[in-house]
Amino acid sequence: AGTKNKFIVQFDFDATEAMDQLQSNNGGSSLQSLKINTNTIGASKSQQARTFQIRNYATKKWVKLGNNNGFPAWEWVAETFTLTGSNLADFIHSTNNKIRIRFRSNNSADVSNLDWLEVVVDVDGVDGDGDNGGDGGDDGDNDGTSPWWQPKASDRLTWQWQLQGNIDTSFNVDMYDIDLFDTSAAEIQNLKNLGHTVVCYFSAGTYEGWRDDWKQYFPFITSDEYDGNEKPFAGKMEEWNERWLDIREIDLLAPIMKSRLELAVTKGCDAVEPDNMDSYINNDETGLSLTGADQLAYNKWLATEAHKLGMSIGLKNDVDQLDELVDYFDWALNEQCFQYNECDEYIGSFLAKDKAVFGVEYELNVNQFCDEANEMKMSWLKKTYDLTAQPRFGCEDYSGR
């Protein structure tokens, strides 16, 4: 409904399935949280203030979830509002099981768009732990009790990271992280048949000219080394034969990145590992003026798109934004945080929520990090930069040297 002073639109979400699960488990279940996921774009708050609200049926009042304070103008911003506590049932209508969300503005100007609105009801105690969008699966396996793979730090999962060469399937580990493009669906299925969870790697923050899908989505690219100035392409990486992407251009990047997520689903990947998720700290190379807010918007958008497809997603590096992103990503993967004394940043974020943190050191000796990694319940490897099958040393095998 629009008036001369404001705009209001309401959305009803049916929570009947969740309420039926509560009743069918004979009191053994409880509501753990309500998560409201959104993706919006619009003018700055000075031009239009926008607010999300949820209806409390017990008090018959609207409760504020959040607003666009501090949002960049005309850039997509993905958010998650999480409600917890003993009164969650007050937000679900007692008769029709509806959850009502309201999106309103302080004027009637047509200067905003709502792209995505989702409500996730987390019910505990269903079919084991009944996790539905919570902080982790029940044992680190994708066994159907969670909508996607949600590994726990407390499970101390083992893993192998191989991005080059023929996949060596001989490692007795819980998870394999392999290249999305270079690994066939048959190879992925073989890994799964052997009992491994499969994570598929792709770069979400850089242009790798040898990936054929760039030509498909950007017809002006006619070779494997595009060096033009068209958006969303930015400066060259110093140490790799890649170019940074302007992550502010989500509208331009969305088709190719969504297609990569869909390819991961088609090939049978359990999760994705998007790389180069911290462009904003590399402005000396990008040639841009990316901000932390730009990075948060892009990373949250990508995580939301993965979850729309039922795909688990890990946060690669981006250590300075762990607190803001921990609720959007299912696990984390870090390179060299022991070398750079950054691993403690995970204690109050991913590890506090029992979300698995995988990682690798290239320069340090195993006796310089394995004891600490094991004590922190972090799944750490010693590898070389080329990430071939060997060498590999997992800290799960470390007994002190």
Short mmCIF file of C-alpha atoms in Angstrom, two decimals:
data_model
loop_
_atom_site.label_atom_id
_atom_site.label_comp_id
_atom_site.label_asym_id
_atom_site.label_seq_id
_atom_site.Cartn_x
_atom_site.Cartn_y
_atom_site.Cartn_z
CA ALA A 1 0.00 0.00 0.00
CA GLY A 2 1.35 3.43 -0.92
CA THR A 3 0.37 6.82 0.49
CA LYS A 4 1.59 10.33 -0.17
CA ASN A 5 3.90 10.00 2.82
CA LYS A 6 5.24 6.45 2.72
CA PHE A 7 5.28 3.06 1.05
CA ILE A 8 4.45 -0.21 2.82
CA VAL A 9 4.36 -3.75 1.50
CA GLN A 10 3.67 -6.89 3.55
CA PHE A 11 4.68 -10.49 2.92
CA ASP A 12 3.17 -13.59 4.55
CA PHE A 13 5.28 -16.74 4.92
CA ASP A 14 3.72 -20.11 5.72
CA ALA A 15 5.41 -21.82 8.70
CA THR A 16 3.01 -24.78 8.80
CA GLU A 17 5.73 -27.34 8.00
CA ALA A 18 7.90 -26.13 10.87
CA MET A 19 4.98 -26.11 13.31
CA ASP A 20 3.97 -29.61 12.22
CA GLN A 21 7.52 -30.77 12.94
CA LEU A 22 7.29 -29.30 16.42
CA GLN A 23 4.04 -31.14 17.15
CA SER A 24 5.09 -34.44 15.58
CA ASN A 25 8.15 -34.76 17.79
CA ASN A 26 6.09 -34.98 21.01
CA GLY A 27 7.62 -31.96 22.64
CA GLY A 28 11.19 -32.97 21.82
CA SER A 29 11.64 -30.03 19.45
CA SER A 30 11.81 -26.30 19.98
CA LEU A 31 12.09 -23.18 17.88
CA GLN A 32 15.74 -22.13 17.81
CA SER A 33 15.67 -19.08 15.58
CA LEU A 34 13.95 -17.18 12.81
CA LYS A 35 16.25 -15.89 10.07
CA ILE A 36 15.06 -13.30 7.60
CA ASN A 37 17.33 -13.06 4.53
CA THR A 38 17.02 -10.03 2.27
CA ASN A 39 18.69 -8.46 -0.75
CA THR A 40 17.88 -4.83 -1.52
CA ILE A 41 19.11 -1.88 -3.53
CA GLY A 42 18.13 1.74 -3.45
CA ALA A 43 18.89 5.37 -2.73
CA SER A 44 20.79 6.45 0.35
CA LYS A 45 19.01 6.85 3.68
CA SER A 46 19.12 10.63 3.34
CA GLN A 47 16.86 10.31 0.29
CA GLN A 48 14.71 7.48 1.64
CA ALA A 49 14.76 5.59 4.94
CA ARG A 50 13.71 1.94 4.55
CA THR A 51 12.91 -0.51 7.33
CA PHE A 52 12.14 -4.21 7.68
CA GLN A 53 9.70 -5.20 10.43
CA ILE A 54 8.16 -8.44 11.71
CA ARG A 55 4.71 -8.78 13.30
CA ASN A 56 4.50 -9.88 16.93
CA TYR A 57 1.06 -11.45 17.19
CA ALA A 58 1.18 -11.64 21.00
CA THR A 59 1.75 -7.92 21.53
CA LYS A 60 -0.01 -6.95 18.28
CA LYS A 61 2.92 -4.70 17.42
CA TRP A 62 5.54 -4.47 14.68
CA VAL A 63 9.14 -5.20 15.70
CA LYS A 64 11.98 -3.52 13.83
CA LEU A 65 14.48 -5.87 12.18
CA GLY A 66 16.79 -3.38 10.54
CA ASN A 67 17.08 -0.45 8.13
CA ASN A 68 19.32 0.97 5.43
CA ASN A 69 21.43 3.08 7.75
CA GLY A 70 24.98 3.21 6.36
CA PHE A 71 24.10 1.41 3.13
CA PRO A 72 25.83 2.58 -0.06
CA ALA A 73 23.46 4.14 -2.60
CA TRP A 74 22.35 1.93 -5.47
CA GLU A 75 24.42 -1.08 -4.56
CA TRP A 76 22.94 -4.46 -3.70
CA VAL A 77 23.09 -5.24 0.00
CA ALA A 78 22.30 -8.72 1.37
CA GLU A 79 21.32 -8.97 5.03
CA THR A 80 20.27 -11.60 7.53
CA PHE A 81 18.18 -10.68 10.58
CA THR A 82 18.24 -13.40 13.25
CA LEU A 83 15.69 -13.67 16.05
CA THR A 84 16.29 -15.98 18.99
CA GLY A 85 14.83 -16.43 22.47
CA SER A 86 11.86 -18.02 24.17
CA ASN A 87 9.17 -15.92 22.50
CA LEU A 88 9.72 -16.94 18.87
CA ALA A 89 6.26 -18.48 18.67
CA ASP A 90 4.84 -14.97 19.18
CA PHE A 91 5.91 -14.19 15.60
CA ILE A 92 3.93 -17.12 14.16
CA HIS A 93 0.16 -16.75 13.93
CA SER A 94 -1.52 -19.29 16.23
CA THR A 95 -4.27 -20.13 13.72
CA ASN A 96 -2.81 -20.00 10.21
CA ASN A 97 0.95 -20.32 11.03
CA LYS A 98 1.80 -17.20 9.05
CA ILE A 99 4.92 -15.11 9.62
CA ARG A 100 4.35 -11.53 8.44
CA ILE A 101 7.23 -9.30 7.27
CA ARG A 102 6.77 -5.65 6.42
CA PHE A 103 9.02 -3.51 4.20
CA ARG A 104 8.31 0.19 4.57
CA SER A 105 9.77 3.58 3.69
CA ASN A 106 9.38 7.11 5.00
CA ASN A 107 8.24 8.45 1.62
CA SER A 108 6.57 7.25 -1.56
CA ALA A 109 9.51 7.82 -3.92
CA ASP A 110 10.20 4.89 -6.27
CA VAL A 111 13.90 4.65 -5.36
CA SER A 112 14.37 1.11 -4.03
CA ASN A 113 14.04 -2.52 -5.09
CA LEU A 114 13.63 -5.71 -3.09
CA ASP A 115 15.20 -8.62 -4.94
CA TRP A 116 14.98 -11.40 -2.36
CA LEU A 117 13.13 -12.04 0.89
CA GLU A 118 13.29 -15.39 2.67
CA VAL A 119 12.31 -16.62 6.13
CA VAL A 120 14.10 -19.66 7.59
CA VAL A 121 12.58 -21.33 10.65
CA ASP A 122 15.19 -23.28 12.62
CA VAL A 123 13.62 -26.20 14.50
CA ASP A 124 15.83 -28.23 16.85
CA GLY A 125 15.26 -31.88 17.71
CA VAL A 126 13.78 -33.07 14.41
CA ASP A 127 15.27 -36.29 12.93
CA GLY A 128 18.31 -36.05 15.16
CA ASP A 129 19.20 -32.40 15.51
CA GLY A 130 16.71 -31.07 12.94
CA ASP A 131 19.07 -28.28 11.97
CA ASN A 132 17.51 -26.05 9.32
CA GLY A 133 19.86 -23.26 8.48
CA GLY A 134 21.60 -23.27 11.88
CA ASP A 135 25.26 -23.23 12.78
CA GLY A 136 26.21 -26.76 11.76
CA GLY A 137 25.15 -30.25 10.77
CA ASP A 138 25.08 -33.07 13.29
CA ASP A 139 28.29 -34.82 12.34
CA GLY A 140 29.88 -32.94 9.45
CA ASP A 141 28.24 -35.16 6.84
CA ASN A 142 25.57 -34.15 4.39
CA ASP A 143 23.14 -36.77 5.69
CA GLY A 144 19.85 -35.00 5.04
CA THR A 145 19.27 -33.50 8.50
CA SER A 146 20.52 -30.12 7.25
CA PRO A 147 19.58 -28.30 4.04
CA TRP A 148 23.24 -28.24 3.06
CA TRP A 149 26.64 -29.24 4.44
CA GLN A 150 27.37 -27.40 7.69
CA PRO A 151 30.60 -28.81 9.16
CA LYS A 152 31.37 -28.36 12.84
CA ALA A 153 34.73 -27.39 14.29
CA SER A 154 34.13 -29.86 17.11
CA ASP A 155 34.06 -32.72 14.60
CA ARG A 156 37.72 -32.03 13.72
CA LEU A 157 37.22 -32.95 10.09
CA THR A 158 40.18 -33.91 7.92
CA TRP A 159 40.63 -32.75 4.34
CA GLN A 160 42.71 -32.67 1.20
CA TRP A 161 43.18 -29.65 -1.05
CA GLN A 162 44.15 -30.37 -4.65
CA LEU A 163 43.63 -27.87 -7.46
CA GLN A 164 46.11 -29.24 -10.02
CA GLY A 165 46.85 -32.63 -11.55
CA ASN A 166 44.87 -35.86 -11.65
CA ILE A 167 42.89 -36.23 -8.45
CA ASP A 168 44.59 -38.59 -6.01
CA THR A 169 41.71 -40.38 -4.29
CA SER A 170 43.88 -42.35 -1.87
CA PHE A 171 43.69 -39.97 1.09
CA ASN A 172 41.62 -41.12 4.06
CA VAL A 173 40.00 -37.76 4.78
CA ASP A 174 36.51 -36.40 5.31
CA MET A 175 36.56 -33.70 2.65
CA TYR A 176 38.21 -33.03 -0.73
CA ASP A 177 38.51 -29.48 -2.07
CA ILE A 178 38.99 -29.63 -5.85
CA ASP A 179 38.69 -27.35 -8.91
CA LEU A 180 35.13 -26.85 -10.16
CA PHE A 181 36.09 -26.64 -13.83
CA ASP A 182 38.90 -29.17 -14.07
CA THR A 183 37.13 -31.98 -12.23
CA SER A 184 34.43 -33.94 -14.03
CA ALA A 185 31.06 -34.90 -12.59
CA ALA A 186 32.17 -38.54 -12.74
CA GLU A 187 35.27 -37.80 -10.66
CA ILE A 188 33.19 -35.90 -8.12
CA GLN A 189 30.74 -38.77 -7.88
CA ASN A 190 33.61 -41.19 -7.40
CA LEU A 191 34.90 -39.12 -4.48
CA LYS A 192 31.43 -39.11 -2.96
CA ASN A 193 31.09 -42.86 -3.47
CA LEU A 194 34.33 -43.20 -1.49
CA GLY A 195 32.69 -41.34 1.39
CA HIS A 196 34.18 -37.86 0.88
CA THR A 197 32.36 -34.54 1.01
CA VAL A 198 33.33 -32.59 -2.12
CA VAL A 199 34.02 -28.84 -2.11
CA CYS A 200 34.45 -27.15 -5.48
CA TYR A 201 36.80 -24.20 -5.94
CA PHE A 202 36.33 -21.24 -8.26
CA SER A 203 37.48 -17.62 -8.20
CA ALA A 204 34.69 -15.16 -7.47
CA GLY A 205 36.88 -12.07 -7.22
CA THR A 206 39.19 -12.33 -10.22
CA TYR A 207 39.17 -12.89 -13.96
CA GLU A 208 41.02 -16.05 -15.01
CA GLY A 209 41.24 -15.79 -18.77
CA TRP A 210 41.52 -19.52 -19.36
CA ARG A 211 38.02 -20.13 -17.98
CA ASP A 212 35.79 -20.42 -21.05
CA ASP A 213 32.65 -19.06 -19.41
CA TRP A 214 34.00 -15.50 -19.54
CA LYS A 215 33.58 -15.42 -23.30
CA GLN A 216 30.03 -16.73 -22.93
CA TYR A 217 28.89 -13.95 -20.61
CA PHE A 218 31.07 -11.12 -21.93
CA PRO A 219 31.02 -11.31 -25.76
CA PHE A 220 33.59 -8.53 -26.10
CA ILE A 221 36.18 -10.99 -24.75
CA THR A 222 37.70 -12.75 -27.76
CA SER A 223 40.92 -14.19 -26.33
CA ASP A 224 42.19 -15.82 -23.15
CA GLU A 225 43.85 -12.63 -21.96
CA TYR A 226 41.41 -9.73 -22.02
CA ASP A 227 43.24 -6.48 -21.22
CA GLY A 228 40.52 -3.93 -22.00
CA ASN A 229 38.82 -1.50 -19.64
CA GLU A 230 35.22 -2.61 -19.84
CA LYS A 231 33.40 -3.14 -16.56
CA PRO A 232 33.63 -5.21 -14.36
CA PHE A 233 37.34 -5.77 -15.07
CA ALA A 234 39.96 -4.04 -12.93
CA GLY A 235 43.71 -4.11 -12.34
CA LYS A 236 46.06 -7.07 -12.57
CA MET A 237 47.08 -9.21 -9.61
CA GLU A 238 50.73 -8.80 -8.77
CA GLU A 239 51.60 -12.46 -8.19
CA TRP A 240 49.14 -14.30 -10.45
CA ASN A 241 48.09 -14.15 -14.09
CA GLU A 242 44.65 -12.85 -13.16
CA ARG A 243 42.75 -9.56 -13.03
CA TRP A 244 40.68 -8.27 -10.16
CA LEU A 245 36.97 -7.74 -10.66
CA ASP A 246 34.99 -4.68 -9.66
CA ILE A 247 32.76 -6.40 -7.12
CA ARG A 248 30.51 -3.35 -6.96
CA GLU A 249 29.15 -4.40 -10.36
CA ILE A 250 27.00 -7.21 -9.00
CA ASP A 251 24.47 -6.82 -11.82
CA LEU A 252 27.24 -7.55 -14.35
CA LEU A 253 28.82 -10.35 -12.35
CA ALA A 254 25.60 -12.07 -11.28
CA PRO A 255 24.99 -14.11 -14.48
CA ILE A 256 28.44 -15.72 -14.57
CA MET A 257 28.70 -16.29 -10.83
CA LYS A 258 25.20 -17.77 -10.64
CA SER A 259 26.08 -20.07 -13.54
CA ARG A 260 29.14 -21.28 -11.64
CA LEU A 261 27.04 -22.06 -8.59
CA GLU A 262 24.57 -23.90 -10.83
CA LEU A 263 27.46 -25.82 -12.42
CA ALA A 264 28.54 -26.91 -8.94
CA VAL A 265 25.04 -28.21 -8.29
CA THR A 266 24.92 -29.99 -11.65
CA LYS A 267 28.30 -31.66 -11.08
CA GLY A 268 27.26 -32.86 -7.62
CA CYS A 269 29.48 -30.66 -5.43
CA ASP A 270 28.44 -30.50 -1.78
CA ALA A 271 29.89 -27.04 -1.28
CA VAL A 272 31.76 -24.24 -3.01
CA GLU A 273 34.95 -22.39 -2.11
CA PRO A 274 34.87 -19.01 -3.87
CA ASP A 275 38.34 -17.46 -3.88
CA ASN A 276 39.58 -13.85 -3.77
CA MET A 277 36.85 -12.62 -1.47
CA ASP A 278 38.82 -9.69 -0.07
CA SER A 279 39.34 -7.40 -3.07
CA TYR A 280 38.84 -4.27 -0.98
CA ILE A 281 42.20 -4.71 0.79
CA ASN A 282 43.98 -4.84 -2.58
CA ASN A 283 43.10 -1.43 -4.01
CA ASP A 284 46.77 -0.89 -4.84
CA GLU A 285 46.30 -3.63 -7.43
CA THR A 286 42.64 -3.20 -8.39
CA GLY A 287 43.08 0.48 -9.18
CA LEU A 288 39.66 0.99 -7.59
CA SER A 289 38.43 2.49 -4.33
CA LEU A 290 36.61 -0.54 -2.99
CA THR A 291 35.36 -0.30 0.59
CA GLY A 292 34.61 -2.82 3.29
CA ALA A 293 30.91 -2.21 2.66
CA ASP A 294 31.42 -3.11 -1.02
CA GLN A 295 33.03 -6.39 -0.02
CA LEU A 296 30.34 -7.24 2.52
CA ALA A 297 27.61 -6.62 -0.03
CA TYR A 298 29.25 -8.88 -2.61
CA ASN A 299 30.17 -11.66 -0.20
CA LYS A 300 26.71 -11.70 1.39
CA TRP A 301 25.09 -11.72 -2.04
CA LEU A 302 27.17 -14.69 -3.17
CA ALA A 303 26.44 -16.65 0.02
CA THR A 304 22.73 -15.96 -0.38
CA GLU A 305 22.79 -17.19 -3.98
CA ALA A 306 24.57 -20.41 -2.95
CA HIS A 307 22.01 -21.09 -0.24
CA LYS A 308 19.15 -20.48 -2.66
CA LEU A 309 20.49 -23.51 -4.55
CA GLY A 310 20.91 -25.58 -1.38
CA MET A 311 24.68 -25.28 -1.63
CA SER A 312 27.09 -24.96 1.29
CA ILE A 313 29.58 -22.12 0.97
CA GLY A 314 32.83 -21.28 2.76
CA LEU A 315 34.39 -17.90 3.42
CA LYS A 316 37.91 -17.71 1.97
CA ASN A 317 40.27 -15.48 4.01
CA ASP A 318 38.72 -11.96 4.45
CA VAL A 319 39.85 -12.10 8.08
CA ASP A 320 38.89 -8.50 8.89
CA GLN A 321 35.20 -9.16 8.19
CA LEU A 322 34.64 -12.48 9.97
CA ASP A 323 32.23 -11.07 12.55
CA GLU A 324 30.02 -9.52 9.87
CA LEU A 325 30.02 -12.62 7.65
CA VAL A 326 29.94 -15.58 10.04
CA ASP A 327 26.14 -15.85 9.89
CA TYR A 328 26.17 -15.94 6.08
CA PHE A 329 28.82 -18.62 5.54
CA ASP A 330 28.76 -22.25 6.68
CA TRP A 331 32.50 -22.65 7.29
CA ALA A 332 35.76 -20.86 6.60
CA LEU A 333 39.02 -21.54 4.79
CA ASN A 334 42.19 -19.59 5.50
CA GLU A 335 45.66 -19.40 4.05
CA GLN A 336 48.61 -18.70 6.34
CA CYS A 337 46.87 -17.18 9.35
CA PHE A 338 49.44 -18.76 11.65
CA GLN A 339 52.25 -17.17 9.65
CA TYR A 340 50.56 -13.76 9.84
CA ASN A 341 49.26 -14.15 13.43
CA GLU A 342 45.62 -13.82 12.38
CA CYS A 343 44.14 -17.15 13.51
CA ASP A 344 42.82 -15.74 16.78
CA GLU A 345 40.31 -13.74 14.73
CA TYR A 346 38.36 -16.96 14.19
CA ILE A 347 37.94 -17.63 17.93
CA GLY A 348 35.13 -15.15 18.47
CA SER A 349 33.44 -15.74 15.12
CA PHE A 350 33.39 -19.10 13.35
CA LEU A 351 34.83 -21.16 16.19
CA ALA A 352 32.49 -19.53 18.71
CA LYS A 353 29.61 -20.84 16.61
CA ASP A 354 31.29 -24.26 16.19
CA LYS A 355 31.71 -23.70 12.46
CA ALA A 356 34.62 -25.56 10.91
CA VAL A 357 37.73 -23.60 9.94
CA PHE A 358 39.98 -25.27 7.37
CA GLY A 359 43.39 -23.90 6.54
CA VAL A 360 46.86 -24.27 5.12
CA GLU A 361 50.38 -23.06 5.77
CA TYR A 362 52.93 -22.88 2.96
CA GLU A 363 56.01 -21.39 4.64
CA LEU A 364 55.96 -22.59 8.26
CA ASN A 365 57.12 -25.96 9.50
CA VAL A 366 54.45 -28.19 11.03
CA ASN A 367 55.96 -27.82 14.50
CA GLN A 368 55.25 -24.10 14.26
CA PHE A 369 51.47 -24.40 13.95
CA CYS A 370 50.02 -27.92 14.29
CA ASP A 371 49.85 -28.02 18.09
CA GLU A 372 48.00 -24.73 18.20
CA ALA A 373 45.73 -25.63 15.29
CA ASN A 374 44.72 -28.88 16.96
CA GLU A 375 44.11 -27.15 20.28
CA MET A 376 41.87 -24.61 18.54
CA LYS A 377 39.98 -27.39 16.67
CA MET A 378 41.09 -25.98 13.32
CA SER A 379 41.64 -28.39 10.42
CA TRP A 380 45.10 -27.46 9.14
CA LEU A 381 47.44 -28.65 6.40
CA LYS A 382 51.01 -28.09 5.30
CA LYS A 383 51.05 -27.77 1.50
CA THR A 384 52.98 -26.09 -1.30
CA TYR A 385 51.63 -23.15 -3.30
CA ASP A 386 50.89 -25.23 -6.40
CA LEU A 387 48.31 -27.29 -4.46
CA THR A 388 49.06 -30.56 -6.20
CA ALA A 389 48.16 -33.84 -4.48
CA GLN A 390 51.53 -34.08 -2.77
CA PRO A 391 53.13 -32.94 -0.61
CA ARG A 392 50.45 -32.99 2.07
CA PHE A 393 50.73 -33.12 5.83
CA GLY A 394 47.60 -32.93 7.96
CA CYS A 395 47.87 -31.73 11.54
CA GLU A 396 45.61 -34.63 12.56
CA ASP A 397 48.76 -36.78 12.18
CA TYR A 398 50.98 -34.48 14.20
CA SER A 399 52.25 -35.83 17.51
CA GLY A 400 54.95 -33.29 18.28
CA ARG A 401 58.39 -32.97 16.77
#
